[in-house]
mmCIF file of C-alpha atoms and ligand atoms in Angstrom:
data_model
loop_
_atom_site.group_PDB
_atom_site.id
_atom_site.type_symbol
_atom_site.label_atom_id
_atom_site.label_comp_id
_atom_site.label_asym_id
_atom_site.label_seq_id
_atom_site.Cartn_x
_atom_site.Cartn_y
_atom_site.Cartn_z
ATOM 1 C CA MET A 503 66.257 94.019 106.486
ATOM 2 C CA ASN A 504 69.129 93.507 104.064
ATOM 3 C CA ASN A 505 71.346 90.493 104.340
ATOM 4 C CA LYS A 506 74.824 90.913 105.796
ATOM 5 C CA ALA A 507 76.784 91.178 102.566
ATOM 6 C CA ASN A 508 74.403 93.801 101.262
ATOM 7 C CA TRP A 509 74.644 96.157 104.180
ATOM 8 C CA ILE A 510 78.451 96.074 104.092
ATOM 9 C CA GLU A 511 78.491 96.769 100.374
ATOM 10 C CA GLU A 512 75.882 99.530 100.749
ATOM 11 C CA ALA A 513 77.799 101.109 103.617
ATOM 12 C CA TRP A 514 80.982 100.993 101.570
ATOM 13 C CA GLN A 515 79.298 102.588 98.555
ATOM 14 C CA GLN A 516 77.996 105.338 100.813
ATOM 15 C CA VAL A 517 81.592 105.984 101.952
ATOM 16 C CA VAL A 518 82.964 106.103 98.397
ATOM 17 C CA THR A 519 80.253 108.487 97.214
ATOM 18 C CA LYS A 520 80.591 110.734 100.231
ATOM 19 C CA ILE A 521 84.389 110.950 100.181
ATOM 20 C CA ASP A 522 84.354 111.662 96.467
ATOM 21 C CA ARG A 523 81.997 114.579 97.192
ATOM 22 C CA THR A 524 83.672 115.954 100.337
ATOM 23 C CA SER A 525 87.128 115.695 98.795
ATOM 24 C CA TYR A 526 86.133 118.707 96.675
ATOM 25 C CA SER A 527 85.184 120.858 99.669
ATOM 26 C CA ILE A 528 87.857 119.608 102.104
ATOM 27 C CA GLY A 529 90.674 119.406 99.552
ATOM 28 C CA ALA A 530 94.219 119.110 100.923
ATOM 29 C CA SER A 531 93.446 120.412 104.402
ATOM 30 C CA PHE A 532 93.198 119.004 107.927
ATOM 31 C CA PRO A 533 89.635 118.555 109.144
ATOM 32 C CA ASN A 534 89.083 118.096 112.865
ATOM 33 C CA GLY A 535 85.491 118.253 114.208
ATOM 34 C CA SER A 536 82.314 119.349 112.466
ATOM 35 C CA ARG A 537 80.449 122.556 113.344
ATOM 36 C CA ASP A 538 77.223 123.467 111.579
ATOM 37 C CA GLY A 539 77.807 120.730 109.052
ATOM 38 C CA ARG A 540 81.304 121.786 107.995
ATOM 39 C CA TYR A 541 84.614 120.481 109.232
ATOM 40 C CA THR A 542 86.739 123.039 111.068
ATOM 41 C CA LYS A 543 90.369 122.878 109.989
ATOM 42 C CA SER A 544 93.505 122.399 112.078
ATOM 43 C CA PRO A 545 97.154 123.189 111.338
ATOM 44 C CA ALA A 546 99.365 120.451 109.911
ATOM 45 C CA HIS A 547 101.078 119.875 113.267
ATOM 46 C CA ASP A 548 97.781 119.064 115.027
ATOM 47 C CA TRP A 549 97.325 115.485 116.206
ATOM 48 C CA VAL A 550 94.410 114.955 113.792
ATOM 49 C CA SER A 551 96.239 115.903 110.585
ATOM 50 C CA GLY A 552 96.907 112.332 109.417
ATOM 51 C CA PHE A 553 93.311 111.163 109.472
ATOM 52 C CA TRP A 554 92.101 112.868 106.299
ATOM 53 C CA PRO A 555 95.025 111.703 104.121
ATOM 54 C CA GLY A 556 94.691 108.315 105.837
ATOM 55 C CA LEU A 557 91.036 108.185 104.837
ATOM 56 C CA LEU A 558 91.871 109.254 101.281
ATOM 57 C CA TRP A 559 94.383 106.392 101.045
ATOM 58 C CA LEU A 560 91.794 103.875 102.296
ATOM 59 C CA VAL A 561 89.340 104.867 99.577
ATOM 60 C CA TYR A 562 92.070 105.229 96.940
ATOM 61 C CA GLN A 563 93.175 101.641 97.486
ATOM 62 C CA GLU A 564 89.680 100.416 96.606
ATOM 63 C CA THR A 565 88.859 102.880 93.815
ATOM 64 C CA GLN A 566 92.198 103.958 92.315
ATOM 65 C CA ASN A 567 90.774 107.487 92.220
ATOM 66 C CA GLU A 568 93.901 109.479 91.337
ATOM 67 C CA ARG A 569 92.423 112.738 92.577
ATOM 68 C CA LEU A 570 92.229 111.329 96.106
ATOM 69 C CA LYS A 571 95.820 110.138 95.854
ATOM 70 C CA ASP A 572 96.994 113.600 94.754
ATOM 71 C CA LEU A 573 95.214 115.236 97.710
ATOM 72 C CA ALA A 574 96.810 112.776 100.131
ATOM 73 C CA VAL A 575 100.249 113.525 98.677
ATOM 74 C CA GLN A 576 99.640 117.275 99.090
ATOM 75 C CA CYS A 577 98.637 116.707 102.724
ATOM 76 C CA GLU A 578 101.810 114.701 103.374
ATOM 77 C CA ARG A 579 103.954 117.504 101.995
ATOM 78 C CA GLU A 580 102.446 119.923 104.496
ATOM 79 C CA ILE A 581 102.490 117.518 107.447
ATOM 80 C CA SER A 582 106.168 116.769 106.840
ATOM 81 C CA GLN A 583 106.969 120.500 107.088
ATOM 82 C CA SER A 584 105.910 120.344 110.736
ATOM 83 C CA LEU A 585 109.023 118.241 111.446
ATOM 84 C CA TRP A 586 110.958 121.501 111.219
ATOM 85 C CA GLU A 587 108.605 123.281 113.644
ATOM 86 C CA PHE A 588 109.651 120.725 116.252
ATOM 87 C CA ASP A 589 108.318 122.586 119.353
ATOM 88 C CA SER A 590 104.702 122.196 118.269
ATOM 89 C CA LEU A 591 105.060 118.417 117.946
ATOM 90 C CA HIS A 592 103.953 115.790 120.464
ATOM 91 C CA HIS A 593 103.580 112.008 120.774
ATOM 92 C CA ASP A 594 100.801 111.887 118.173
ATOM 93 C CA VAL A 595 103.365 111.972 115.380
ATOM 94 C CA GLY A 596 102.459 108.261 115.295
ATOM 95 C CA PHE A 597 98.970 108.998 113.988
ATOM 96 C CA MET A 598 100.160 111.903 111.813
ATOM 97 C CA PHE A 599 103.050 110.225 109.999
ATOM 98 C CA GLY A 600 101.774 106.663 110.127
ATOM 99 C CA LEU A 601 98.664 107.554 108.169
ATOM 100 C CA SER A 602 100.321 110.004 105.770
ATOM 101 C CA SER A 603 104.060 109.418 105.174
ATOM 102 C CA ILE A 604 104.198 105.679 105.857
ATOM 103 C CA ASN A 605 101.128 104.991 103.715
ATOM 104 C CA GLN A 606 102.685 107.072 100.961
ATOM 105 C CA TYR A 607 105.940 105.140 101.227
ATOM 106 C CA LYS A 608 104.152 101.785 101.185
ATOM 107 C CA LEU A 609 101.743 102.630 98.370
ATOM 108 C CA LEU A 610 103.952 104.787 96.123
ATOM 109 C CA GLN A 611 107.433 103.576 97.192
ATOM 110 C CA ASP A 612 108.196 107.214 98.008
ATOM 111 C CA GLU A 613 111.621 107.211 99.716
ATOM 112 C CA GLU A 614 111.309 110.805 100.898
ATOM 113 C CA ALA A 615 108.053 109.955 102.676
ATOM 114 C CA LYS A 616 109.874 107.023 104.297
ATOM 115 C CA ARG A 617 112.527 109.427 105.613
ATOM 116 C CA HIS A 618 109.778 111.630 107.066
ATOM 117 C CA GLY A 619 108.386 108.588 108.860
ATOM 118 C CA LEU A 620 111.808 107.718 110.246
ATOM 119 C CA MET A 621 112.393 111.288 111.423
ATOM 120 C CA ALA A 622 109.018 111.243 113.171
ATOM 121 C CA ALA A 623 109.938 107.936 114.835
ATOM 122 C CA SER A 624 113.160 109.518 116.114
ATOM 123 C CA LEU A 625 111.154 112.425 117.532
ATOM 124 C CA LEU A 626 108.795 110.006 119.243
ATOM 125 C CA ALA A 627 111.688 107.967 120.643
ATOM 126 C CA GLY A 628 113.183 111.244 121.895
ATOM 127 C CA ARG A 629 110.123 111.704 124.116
ATOM 128 C CA PHE A 630 110.982 108.575 126.090
ATOM 129 C CA ASN A 631 111.665 109.045 129.795
ATOM 130 C CA PRO A 632 114.005 106.227 130.938
ATOM 131 C CA ALA A 633 113.393 106.847 134.669
ATOM 132 C CA GLY A 634 109.666 106.152 134.377
ATOM 133 C CA GLY A 635 109.741 103.961 131.274
ATOM 134 C CA PHE A 636 107.125 106.068 129.462
ATOM 135 C CA ILE A 637 106.797 108.265 126.401
ATOM 136 C CA ARG A 638 105.915 111.822 127.351
ATOM 137 C CA ALA A 639 102.680 112.874 125.649
ATOM 138 C CA TRP A 640 102.671 116.635 125.218
ATOM 139 C CA PRO A 641 104.766 119.793 125.450
ATOM 140 C CA ASN A 642 103.861 122.188 128.275
ATOM 141 C CA TRP A 643 100.681 123.391 126.621
ATOM 142 C CA GLY A 644 98.932 126.224 128.459
ATOM 143 C CA GLY A 645 101.997 126.695 130.674
ATOM 144 C CA GLU A 646 101.217 123.462 132.557
ATOM 145 C CA ASP A 647 104.163 121.159 133.314
ATOM 146 C CA HIS A 648 103.549 117.995 131.324
ATOM 147 C CA SER A 649 107.039 116.580 131.611
ATOM 148 C CA GLY A 650 105.838 113.545 133.577
ATOM 149 C CA TRP A 651 102.551 112.924 131.748
ATOM 150 C CA ALA A 652 101.790 109.811 129.749
ATOM 151 C CA ILE A 653 98.413 109.100 128.148
ATOM 152 C CA ILE A 654 96.590 105.975 127.031
ATOM 153 C CA ASP A 655 96.197 107.234 123.442
ATOM 154 C CA CYS A 656 99.957 106.768 122.963
ATOM 155 C CA MET A 657 99.416 103.019 122.577
ATOM 156 C CA MET A 658 98.265 103.903 119.046
ATOM 157 C CA ASN A 659 101.512 105.768 118.329
ATOM 158 C CA LEU A 660 103.763 102.804 119.112
ATOM 159 C CA PRO A 661 103.383 101.219 115.640
ATOM 160 C CA LEU A 662 105.514 104.104 114.285
ATOM 161 C CA LEU A 663 108.352 102.839 116.492
ATOM 162 C CA TYR A 664 107.801 99.173 115.614
ATOM 163 C CA TRP A 665 107.773 100.088 111.923
ATOM 164 C CA ALA A 666 110.978 102.132 112.201
ATOM 165 C CA SER A 667 112.822 99.302 113.930
ATOM 166 C CA ARG A 668 111.893 96.918 111.155
ATOM 167 C CA GLU A 669 112.785 99.412 108.423
ATOM 168 C CA ILE A 670 116.288 100.076 109.704
ATOM 169 C CA ALA A 671 116.855 96.639 111.284
ATOM 170 C CA ASP A 672 117.655 98.121 114.694
ATOM 171 C CA PRO A 673 115.726 97.159 117.837
ATOM 172 C CA ARG A 674 116.071 100.525 119.648
ATOM 173 C CA TYR A 675 112.680 101.935 118.649
ATOM 174 C CA ARG A 676 110.865 98.673 119.322
ATOM 175 C CA LEU A 677 112.486 98.385 122.738
ATOM 176 C CA ILE A 678 111.266 101.862 123.696
ATOM 177 C CA ALA A 679 107.774 100.958 122.508
ATOM 178 C CA GLU A 680 107.791 97.750 124.556
ATOM 179 C CA ILE A 681 108.970 99.490 127.723
ATOM 180 C CA HIS A 682 106.202 102.082 127.296
ATOM 181 C CA ALA A 683 103.582 99.377 126.657
ATOM 182 C CA ASP A 684 104.736 97.491 129.771
ATOM 183 C CA THR A 685 104.398 100.674 131.838
ATOM 184 C CA VAL A 686 100.896 101.273 130.480
ATOM 185 C CA LEU A 687 99.923 97.700 131.265
ATOM 186 C CA ARG A 688 101.127 98.121 134.843
ATOM 187 C CA GLU A 689 99.950 101.669 135.576
ATOM 188 C CA PHE A 690 96.903 102.343 133.374
ATOM 189 C CA VAL A 691 94.970 99.091 133.014
ATOM 190 C CA LEU A 692 92.745 98.304 135.994
ATOM 191 C CA ALA A 693 91.655 94.867 137.202
ATOM 192 C CA ASP A 694 88.238 95.150 135.507
ATOM 193 C CA GLY A 695 89.763 96.084 132.123
ATOM 194 C CA SER A 696 88.959 99.804 132.295
ATOM 195 C CA VAL A 697 91.837 102.235 131.749
ATOM 196 C CA HIS A 698 93.000 105.639 132.967
ATOM 197 C CA HIS A 699 93.410 108.393 130.421
ATOM 198 C CA ILE A 700 96.398 110.167 132.002
ATOM 199 C CA VAL A 701 98.983 108.960 134.511
ATOM 200 C CA CYS A 702 101.488 111.474 135.943
ATOM 201 C CA PHE A 703 104.992 110.399 136.918
ATOM 202 C CA ASP A 704 107.827 112.236 138.592
ATOM 203 C CA PRO A 705 109.981 112.958 135.525
ATOM 204 C CA GLU A 706 113.224 112.746 137.550
ATOM 205 C CA THR A 707 112.644 109.582 139.581
ATOM 206 C CA GLY A 708 109.993 107.941 137.385
ATOM 207 C CA GLU A 709 107.795 107.339 140.415
ATOM 208 C CA ARG A 710 104.065 107.209 139.681
ATOM 209 C CA ILE A 711 102.313 110.197 141.236
ATOM 210 C CA THR A 712 98.646 109.936 140.285
ATOM 211 C CA ALA A 713 96.051 109.272 137.605
ATOM 212 C CA ILE A 714 93.890 112.164 136.397
ATOM 213 C CA ALA A 715 90.620 112.396 134.498
ATOM 214 C CA GLY A 716 91.929 113.925 131.272
ATOM 215 C CA GLN A 717 89.126 113.654 128.732
ATOM 216 C CA GLY A 718 87.220 111.231 130.945
ATOM 217 C CA TYR A 719 84.536 112.091 133.493
ATOM 218 C CA ALA A 720 86.809 111.502 136.504
ATOM 219 C CA ALA A 721 90.150 109.950 137.441
ATOM 220 C CA ASP A 722 88.370 106.727 138.400
ATOM 221 C CA SER A 723 85.821 106.746 135.576
ATOM 222 C CA ALA A 724 86.287 105.022 132.214
ATOM 223 C CA TRP A 725 86.577 107.324 129.182
ATOM 224 C CA SER A 726 85.209 105.179 126.387
ATOM 225 C CA ARG A 727 87.599 106.392 123.688
ATOM 226 C CA GLY A 728 90.512 105.712 126.015
ATOM 227 C CA ALA A 729 89.356 102.100 126.302
ATOM 228 C CA ALA A 730 89.112 101.910 122.507
ATOM 229 C CA TRP A 731 92.660 103.268 122.061
ATOM 230 C CA ALA A 732 93.921 100.729 124.629
ATOM 231 C CA LEU A 733 92.114 97.774 123.072
ATOM 232 C CA TYR A 734 93.400 98.544 119.582
ATOM 233 C CA GLY A 735 96.850 99.672 120.757
ATOM 234 C CA PHE A 736 97.558 96.513 122.744
ATOM 235 C CA ALA A 737 96.360 94.367 119.832
ATOM 236 C CA LEU A 738 98.847 96.197 117.580
ATOM 237 C CA SER A 739 101.667 95.788 120.105
ATOM 238 C CA PHE A 740 100.925 92.056 120.146
ATOM 239 C CA ALA A 741 100.892 92.001 116.335
ATOM 240 C CA TYR A 742 104.350 93.606 116.171
ATOM 241 C CA THR A 743 106.049 91.826 119.092
ATOM 242 C CA GLY A 744 104.205 88.539 119.630
ATOM 243 C CA LYS A 745 104.258 89.242 123.385
ATOM 244 C CA VAL A 746 101.284 87.408 124.876
ATOM 245 C CA THR A 747 100.915 89.898 127.748
ATOM 246 C CA TYR A 748 99.780 92.474 125.168
ATOM 247 C CA LEU A 749 97.277 90.035 123.686
ATOM 248 C CA LEU A 750 95.834 89.360 127.135
ATOM 249 C CA ALA A 751 95.621 93.096 127.811
ATOM 250 C CA ALA A 752 93.788 93.695 124.515
ATOM 251 C CA LYS A 753 91.320 90.914 125.376
ATOM 252 C CA LYS A 754 90.780 92.239 128.881
ATOM 253 C CA VAL A 755 90.027 95.781 127.704
ATOM 254 C CA ALA A 756 87.845 94.393 124.891
ATOM 255 C CA ARG A 757 85.786 92.459 127.437
ATOM 256 C CA PHE A 758 85.255 95.594 129.526
ATOM 257 C CA PHE A 759 84.333 97.645 126.456
ATOM 258 C CA LEU A 760 81.862 95.104 125.079
ATOM 259 C CA ASP A 761 80.259 94.367 128.454
ATOM 260 C CA HIS A 762 79.491 98.049 128.986
ATOM 261 C CA LEU A 763 77.896 98.886 125.643
ATOM 262 C CA PRO A 764 74.293 100.024 125.515
ATOM 263 C CA ALA A 765 71.757 98.191 123.342
ATOM 264 C CA ASP A 766 72.832 99.892 120.104
ATOM 265 C CA PHE A 767 76.544 99.008 120.618
ATOM 266 C CA VAL A 768 77.707 102.644 120.644
ATOM 267 C CA PRO A 769 79.099 103.802 124.004
ATOM 268 C CA TYR A 770 78.342 106.911 125.961
ATOM 269 C CA TRP A 771 81.405 109.161 126.067
ATOM 270 C CA ASP A 772 82.377 107.647 129.413
ATOM 271 C CA PHE A 773 81.389 104.217 130.730
ATOM 272 C CA ARG A 774 81.007 105.480 134.300
ATOM 273 C CA LEU A 775 78.748 108.505 134.033
ATOM 274 C CA PRO A 776 76.479 109.285 136.951
ATOM 275 C CA ALA A 777 73.271 109.262 134.877
ATOM 276 C CA GLU A 778 74.437 107.106 132.058
ATOM 277 C CA ASP A 779 71.079 106.374 130.514
ATOM 278 C CA GLU A 780 69.482 109.765 129.940
ATOM 279 C CA GLY A 781 70.604 112.489 127.605
ATOM 280 C CA MET A 782 74.362 111.985 127.752
ATOM 281 C CA PRO A 783 76.114 112.113 124.392
ATOM 282 C CA ARG A 784 77.499 108.998 122.777
ATOM 283 C CA ASP A 785 80.938 108.761 121.282
ATOM 284 C CA SER A 786 80.571 107.114 117.898
ATOM 285 C CA SER A 787 84.337 107.584 117.356
ATOM 286 C CA ALA A 788 85.050 105.252 120.297
ATOM 287 C CA ALA A 789 82.751 102.677 118.698
ATOM 288 C CA ALA A 790 84.525 102.968 115.334
ATOM 289 C CA ILE A 791 88.022 102.711 116.874
ATOM 290 C CA ALA A 792 86.966 99.704 118.948
ATOM 291 C CA ALA A 793 85.391 98.000 115.914
ATOM 292 C CA SER A 794 88.617 98.327 113.965
ATOM 293 C CA GLY A 795 90.615 97.159 116.994
ATOM 294 C CA LEU A 796 88.345 94.142 117.456
ATOM 295 C CA LEU A 797 88.826 93.167 113.820
ATOM 296 C CA GLU A 798 92.581 93.530 114.324
ATOM 297 C CA LEU A 799 92.368 91.311 117.392
ATOM 298 C CA ALA A 800 90.276 88.714 115.539
ATOM 299 C CA SER A 801 92.819 88.650 112.705
ATOM 300 C CA LEU A 802 95.597 87.750 115.177
ATOM 301 C CA LEU A 803 93.772 84.751 116.641
ATOM 302 C CA PRO A 804 92.788 81.322 115.323
ATOM 303 C CA GLU A 805 89.403 81.713 113.593
ATOM 304 C CA ALA A 806 87.328 80.119 116.355
ATOM 305 C CA ASP A 807 88.916 82.329 119.037
ATOM 306 C CA GLY A 808 88.479 85.486 116.995
ATOM 307 C CA ARG A 809 84.874 84.855 115.968
ATOM 308 C CA GLU A 810 83.271 86.632 118.909
ATOM 309 C CA TYR A 811 85.407 89.752 118.366
ATOM 310 C CA LYS A 812 84.551 89.794 114.676
ATOM 311 C CA ARG A 813 80.846 89.409 115.423
ATOM 312 C CA SER A 814 80.979 92.236 117.952
ATOM 313 C CA ALA A 815 82.788 94.475 115.459
ATOM 314 C CA GLU A 816 80.104 93.722 112.875
ATOM 315 C CA SER A 817 77.323 94.603 115.330
ATOM 316 C CA ILE A 818 79.017 97.909 116.138
ATOM 317 C CA LEU A 819 79.633 98.790 112.501
ATOM 318 C CA ARG A 820 76.140 97.855 111.402
ATOM 319 C CA SER A 821 74.665 100.049 114.107
ATOM 320 C CA LEU A 822 76.983 102.895 113.111
ATOM 321 C CA TYR A 823 75.940 102.522 109.486
ATOM 322 C CA GLU A 824 72.217 102.261 110.181
ATOM 323 C CA ASN A 825 71.882 104.757 113.033
ATOM 324 C CA TYR A 826 74.865 107.108 113.009
ATOM 325 C CA THR A 827 75.895 107.869 109.421
ATOM 326 C CA ALA A 828 74.954 111.236 108.034
ATOM 327 C CA ARG A 829 72.768 109.872 105.230
ATOM 328 C CA GLU A 830 69.966 112.389 105.293
ATOM 329 C CA SER A 831 72.172 115.308 106.260
ATOM 330 C CA ASP A 832 74.751 117.039 104.105
ATOM 331 C CA ASP A 833 77.234 117.256 106.988
ATOM 332 C CA GLU A 834 80.798 116.869 105.721
ATOM 333 C CA GLY A 835 81.350 114.232 108.396
ATOM 334 C CA LEU A 836 80.453 110.595 107.826
ATOM 335 C CA LEU A 837 79.678 109.560 111.374
ATOM 336 C CA LEU A 838 77.402 111.700 113.545
ATOM 337 C CA HIS A 839 77.370 111.793 117.366
ATOM 338 C CA ALA A 840 81.042 111.643 118.300
ATOM 339 C CA THR A 841 82.328 113.436 121.392
ATOM 340 C CA GLY A 842 85.743 115.085 121.440
ATOM 341 C CA TYR A 843 86.232 116.607 124.888
ATOM 342 C CA PHE A 844 83.003 116.785 126.850
ATOM 343 C CA ALA A 845 84.241 118.701 129.927
ATOM 344 C CA GLU A 846 85.666 121.508 127.769
ATOM 345 C CA ASP A 847 82.661 121.505 125.421
ATOM 346 C CA ILE A 848 84.921 120.842 122.432
ATOM 347 C CA TYR A 849 83.190 118.973 119.602
ATOM 348 C CA VAL A 850 80.383 117.361 121.541
ATOM 349 C CA ASP A 851 77.847 115.163 119.711
ATOM 350 C CA THR A 852 79.202 115.912 116.247
ATOM 351 C CA PRO A 853 81.329 114.234 113.572
ATOM 352 C CA LEU A 854 85.080 113.949 114.262
ATOM 353 C CA ILE A 855 87.539 113.138 111.505
ATOM 354 C CA PHE A 856 89.122 110.267 113.415
ATOM 355 C CA GLY A 857 85.692 108.690 113.961
ATOM 356 C CA ASP A 858 85.218 108.813 110.191
ATOM 357 C CA TYR A 859 88.697 107.380 109.623
ATOM 358 C CA TYR A 860 88.289 104.355 111.885
ATOM 359 C CA TYR A 861 84.751 103.699 110.636
ATOM 360 C CA VAL A 862 86.070 103.479 107.069
ATOM 361 C CA GLU A 863 89.141 101.485 108.116
ATOM 362 C CA ALA A 864 86.987 98.948 109.948
ATOM 363 C CA LEU A 865 84.383 98.740 107.204
ATOM 364 C CA ARG A 866 87.112 98.086 104.656
ATOM 365 C CA LYS A 867 88.554 95.286 106.804
ATOM 366 C CA LEU A 868 85.090 93.743 107.080
ATOM 367 C CA LYS A 869 84.457 94.098 103.349
ATOM 368 C CA ASN A 870 87.820 92.518 102.519
ATOM 369 C CA ASN A 871 87.639 89.783 105.160
ATOM 370 C CA GLY A 872 90.342 91.247 107.356
ATOM 371 C CA ARG A 873 92.734 92.292 104.583
ATOM 372 C CA LYS A 874 94.064 95.786 105.330
HETATM 373 N N1 LIG B 2119 93.953 111.631 121.263
HETATM 374 C C1 LIG B 2119 92.981 112.556 121.692
HETATM 375 C C2 LIG B 2119 91.594 112.026 121.665
HETATM 376 O O1 LIG B 2119 91.342 110.855 121.544
HETATM 377 O O2 LIG B 2119 90.694 112.841 121.769
#
């Protein structure tokens, strides 16, 4: 067995080699989930579009590979065009523009990319429902009325609002983010630290109507990726606001997540499946998101308090590297065995681009001792 430093370095080298190779086949496009070893592609307005440029930026920052930078810039150009589509957009502009435009602004001082980020933040703020104190997730896809729907994943979109407030020295965006986070804390997070995926409100009165299963097994189950989004999202809200309630929420969800992991530290796609132990797919993407969130959490705490979270993140990442990376296969994805949407049979037990992204993000934090 290799020592700790070696496995991290080896895992990182595997990432660099693989991304260098797949950047030729994927190019400036928007991979989503893998089928038969190749990533299917989504349009630029899809919620996943930021993950590939985001991944290219992560590797670029360590390698200075200009080809990766050029691909990321091409992706940003296309993603930013979706601002003018407007109707096809949704709350996940946080993922899309945070990982493309804002990275590009920070790394290349690109003022146009900054404006794209600010426009996306305004769109996200425009989804806020003041009666219910939540950000509406989606348009009425499939003819279903989503005007009162909020989803746990949105916790990861709030950093776009926090960033915008800082950039323009105006608290409006941050205040919307905080009201949404407070609503999520009250309405989504259960006493044991598990979370709902979707909560429906009356869009006129703001009254809570019900929680529904969404991508989880049932309304009262515990979708593992939802828990990972919540853990990481609350840690980020604490990082931006310093509000201790968000820190406590992140810790509570982290406890639930860690206490329900199987022996190899990679969760089943839901923590409350009827026959959890036999034959149900894992969700390696939930593990990768949680690992990165745990490292975020550790970085916000005094060293002794953060140690357990860092150790847990390391255990998850080591298991992902040793048991879940596509070493022997030539799959374009890095991380095998992720589950997109089990009930709809969409990308089950296969690589997902956001699993790859958070795996690389977390590994880089570990390699650089928390530096992002
Ligand atoms: N945000 C959608 C998902 O996690 O699948």
